[in-house]
């Protein structure tokens, strides 16, 4: 048991480092996610225990961060995929109303359902834009009455949307404007 807990710890640290590097560089399209090597032999109880260990490590290493959901999601993804659990990473964006303030949330899904998240997570991001080459699933919130920008984004152009979003984020950060990510 000690070896597997140590592996979980190391894989969680790998996820935290990858998340940190991504946030420094940007571009979710360039995010590399590990492949699922073998089918999972974990029971539901072991799976829940593993997620609790991962979350504890993330909270211990990053007690106060603006991007907690991203660190948690990427760390969970790396560990669970290495254990053979076929989780998918989801990123949802909202408040795209023409300002530079973009809010978002990251979560995992397992068999098409939010994994270890409130069931209404997908209700906040009802529009599925598509799946990137790296397996990342992109979602957005419906535009408000003042802006219908989101409806103009074709689903087949998801990678282009993500590139535009990343440039917008870089512009906002370089100008000192607000960029937030809920966690």
GROMACS .gro file of C-alpha atoms in nm:
model
  183
    1UNK     CA    1   0.000   0.000   0.000
    2UNK     CA    2   0.288   0.238   0.078
    3UNK     CA    3   0.423   0.212  -0.278
    4UNK     CA    4   0.088   0.291  -0.437
    5UNK     CA    5   0.032   0.588  -0.204
    6UNK     CA    6   0.381   0.711  -0.287
    7UNK     CA    7   0.303   0.678  -0.660
    8UNK     CA    8  -0.019   0.873  -0.612
    9UNK     CA    9   0.180   1.143  -0.435
   10UNK     CA   10   0.439   1.161  -0.716
   11UNK     CA   11   0.177   1.160  -0.992
   12UNK     CA   12  -0.017   1.434  -0.810
   13UNK     CA   13   0.300   1.644  -0.795
   14UNK     CA   14   0.344   1.582  -1.169
   15UNK     CA   15  -0.008   1.714  -1.225
   16UNK     CA   16   0.056   2.022  -1.011
   17UNK     CA   17   0.375   2.100  -1.202
   18UNK     CA   18   0.208   2.054  -1.541
   19UNK     CA   19  -0.081   2.278  -1.434
   20UNK     CA   20   0.161   2.544  -1.311
   21UNK     CA   21   0.358   2.533  -1.637
   22UNK     CA   22   0.041   2.551  -1.844
   23UNK     CA   23  -0.083   2.856  -1.653
   24UNK     CA   24   0.253   3.026  -1.717
   25UNK     CA   25   0.247   2.945  -2.090
   26UNK     CA   26  -0.124   2.938  -2.181
   27UNK     CA   27  -0.287   2.742  -2.463
   28UNK     CA   28  -0.506   2.450  -2.352
   29UNK     CA   29  -0.465   2.300  -2.698
   30UNK     CA   30  -0.099   2.236  -2.609
   31UNK     CA   31  -0.187   2.059  -2.285
   32UNK     CA   32  -0.070   1.698  -2.296
   33UNK     CA   33  -0.287   1.447  -2.115
   34UNK     CA   34  -0.166   1.094  -2.039
   35UNK     CA   35  -0.317   0.807  -2.234
   36UNK     CA   36  -0.518   0.541  -2.053
   37UNK     CA   37  -0.292   0.236  -2.057
   38UNK     CA   38  -0.499  -0.041  -1.901
   39UNK     CA   39  -0.853  -0.089  -1.780
   40UNK     CA   40  -0.904   0.013  -1.419
   41UNK     CA   41  -0.923  -0.254  -1.152
   42UNK     CA   42  -1.016  -0.002  -0.881
   43UNK     CA   43  -1.333  -0.051  -0.682
   44UNK     CA   44  -1.558   0.249  -0.627
   45UNK     CA   45  -1.435   0.269  -0.268
   46UNK     CA   46  -1.069   0.269  -0.380
   47UNK     CA   47  -1.147   0.529  -0.646
   48UNK     CA   48  -1.309   0.761  -0.390
   49UNK     CA   49  -1.014   0.710  -0.153
   50UNK     CA   50  -0.766   0.789  -0.429
   51UNK     CA   51  -0.950   1.110  -0.517
   52UNK     CA   52  -0.953   1.212  -0.150
   53UNK     CA   53  -0.575   1.159  -0.130
   54UNK     CA   54  -0.519   1.364  -0.448
   55UNK     CA   55  -0.741   1.646  -0.323
   56UNK     CA   56  -0.563   1.649   0.015
   57UNK     CA   57  -0.224   1.679  -0.154
   58UNK     CA   58  -0.348   1.960  -0.379
   59UNK     CA   59  -0.495   2.149  -0.081
   60UNK     CA   60  -0.173   2.098   0.118
   61UNK     CA   61   0.055   2.216  -0.165
   62UNK     CA   62  -0.169   2.502  -0.284
   63UNK     CA   63  -0.383   2.620   0.008
   64UNK     CA   64  -0.480   2.946  -0.163
   65UNK     CA   65  -0.486   2.970  -0.537
   66UNK     CA   66  -0.712   3.134  -0.792
   67UNK     CA   67  -0.695   2.833  -1.022
   68UNK     CA   68  -0.771   2.557  -0.774
   69UNK     CA   69  -1.011   2.369  -1.000
   70UNK     CA   70  -0.751   2.353  -1.276
   71UNK     CA   71  -0.476   2.221  -1.047
   72UNK     CA   72  -0.717   1.970  -0.893
   73UNK     CA   73  -0.853   1.854  -1.230
   74UNK     CA   74  -0.515   1.809  -1.395
   75UNK     CA   75  -0.372   1.626  -1.092
   76UNK     CA   76  -0.674   1.396  -1.076
   77UNK     CA   77  -0.649   1.333  -1.452
   78UNK     CA   78  -0.286   1.228  -1.442
   79UNK     CA   79  -0.329   0.994  -1.146
   80UNK     CA   80  -0.659   0.841  -1.255
   81UNK     CA   81  -0.554   0.786  -1.616
   82UNK     CA   82  -0.232   0.620  -1.501
   83UNK     CA   83  -0.451   0.394  -1.288
   84UNK     CA   84  -0.666   0.312  -1.594
   85UNK     CA   85  -0.973   0.526  -1.520
   86UNK     CA   86  -1.099   0.684  -1.846
   87UNK     CA   87  -1.173   1.036  -1.721
   88UNK     CA   88  -1.214   1.331  -1.957
   89UNK     CA   89  -1.109   1.689  -1.880
   90UNK     CA   90  -1.373   1.958  -1.930
   91UNK     CA   91  -1.318   2.333  -1.942
   92UNK     CA   92  -1.616   2.568  -1.929
   93UNK     CA   93  -1.600   2.942  -1.997
   94UNK     CA   94  -1.856   3.203  -1.902
   95UNK     CA   95  -1.914   3.577  -1.890
   96UNK     CA   96  -1.796   3.624  -2.244
   97UNK     CA   97  -1.994   3.944  -2.286
   98UNK     CA   98  -1.740   4.160  -2.464
   99UNK     CA   99  -1.534   4.249  -2.157
  100UNK     CA  100  -1.193   4.106  -2.084
  101UNK     CA  101  -1.321   3.930  -1.774
  102UNK     CA  102  -1.342   3.558  -1.844
  103UNK     CA  103  -1.445   3.314  -1.578
  104UNK     CA  104  -1.420   2.943  -1.606
  105UNK     CA  105  -1.424   2.610  -1.433
  106UNK     CA  106  -1.247   2.279  -1.492
  107UNK     CA  107  -1.388   1.942  -1.400
  108UNK     CA  108  -1.360   1.575  -1.486
  109UNK     CA  109  -1.626   1.357  -1.639
  110UNK     CA  110  -1.649   0.982  -1.629
  111UNK     CA  111  -1.883   0.805  -1.870
  112UNK     CA  112  -2.024   1.142  -1.977
  113UNK     CA  113  -2.119   1.253  -1.625
  114UNK     CA  114  -1.939   1.501  -1.397
  115UNK     CA  115  -1.701   1.306  -1.174
  116UNK     CA  116  -1.672   1.413  -0.809
  117UNK     CA  117  -1.850   1.741  -0.893
  118UNK     CA  118  -2.194   1.882  -0.823
  119UNK     CA  119  -2.443   1.740  -1.076
  120UNK     CA  120  -2.541   2.089  -1.197
  121UNK     CA  121  -2.187   2.165  -1.319
  122UNK     CA  122  -2.281   2.104  -1.681
  123UNK     CA  123  -2.596   2.314  -1.641
  124UNK     CA  124  -2.373   2.622  -1.604
  125UNK     CA  125  -2.205   2.544  -1.938
  126UNK     CA  126  -2.478   2.401  -2.162
  127UNK     CA  127  -2.315   2.456  -2.501
  128UNK     CA  128  -2.062   2.193  -2.605
  129UNK     CA  129  -1.809   2.338  -2.849
  130UNK     CA  130  -1.625   2.018  -2.922
  131UNK     CA  131  -1.328   1.802  -2.840
  132UNK     CA  132  -0.970   1.912  -2.903
  133UNK     CA  133  -0.705   1.675  -3.037
  134UNK     CA  134  -0.567   1.621  -2.686
  135UNK     CA  135  -0.910   1.507  -2.561
  136UNK     CA  136  -1.001   1.830  -2.383
  137UNK     CA  137  -1.375   1.899  -2.392
  138UNK     CA  138  -1.478   2.266  -2.428
  139UNK     CA  139  -1.804   2.417  -2.303
  140UNK     CA  140  -1.946   2.770  -2.282
  141UNK     CA  141  -2.229   2.947  -2.107
  142UNK     CA  142  -2.508   3.096  -2.313
  143UNK     CA  143  -2.448   3.461  -2.404
  144UNK     CA  144  -2.652   3.727  -2.230
  145UNK     CA  145  -2.900   3.959  -2.400
  146UNK     CA  146  -2.631   4.217  -2.486
  147UNK     CA  147  -2.405   3.971  -2.662
  148UNK     CA  148  -2.457   3.665  -2.876
  149UNK     CA  149  -2.087   3.614  -2.947
  150UNK     CA  150  -2.100   3.253  -2.834
  151UNK     CA  151  -2.363   3.156  -3.088
  152UNK     CA  152  -2.132   3.275  -3.366
  153UNK     CA  153  -1.861   3.024  -3.273
  154UNK     CA  154  -1.903   2.713  -3.489
  155UNK     CA  155  -1.854   2.387  -3.302
  156UNK     CA  156  -1.604   2.260  -3.561
  157UNK     CA  157  -1.382   2.563  -3.492
  158UNK     CA  158  -1.310   2.479  -3.128
  159UNK     CA  159  -0.930   2.495  -3.156
  160UNK     CA  160  -0.955   2.839  -3.315
  161UNK     CA  161  -1.188   2.951  -3.032
  162UNK     CA  162  -0.940   2.830  -2.770
  163UNK     CA  163  -0.654   3.014  -2.944
  164UNK     CA  164  -0.859   3.337  -2.949
  165UNK     CA  165  -0.950   3.288  -2.582
  166UNK     CA  166  -0.583   3.235  -2.488
  167UNK     CA  167  -0.477   3.550  -2.675
  168UNK     CA  168  -0.752   3.742  -2.499
  169UNK     CA  169  -0.629   3.606  -2.165
  170UNK     CA  170  -0.268   3.703  -2.243
  171UNK     CA  171  -0.379   4.054  -2.344
  172UNK     CA  172  -0.579   4.094  -2.023
  173UNK     CA  173  -0.293   3.973  -1.803
  174UNK     CA  174  -0.031   4.189  -1.979
  175UNK     CA  175  -0.251   4.498  -1.939
  176UNK     CA  176  -0.328   4.425  -1.576
  177UNK     CA  177  -0.695   4.366  -1.651
  178UNK     CA  178  -0.901   4.108  -1.470
  179UNK     CA  179  -0.878   3.740  -1.558
  180UNK     CA  180  -1.032   3.498  -1.315
  181UNK     CA  181  -1.090   3.126  -1.298
  182UNK     CA  182  -1.329   2.988  -1.045
  183UNK     CA  183  -1.215   2.689  -0.848
   0.00000   0.00000   0.00000
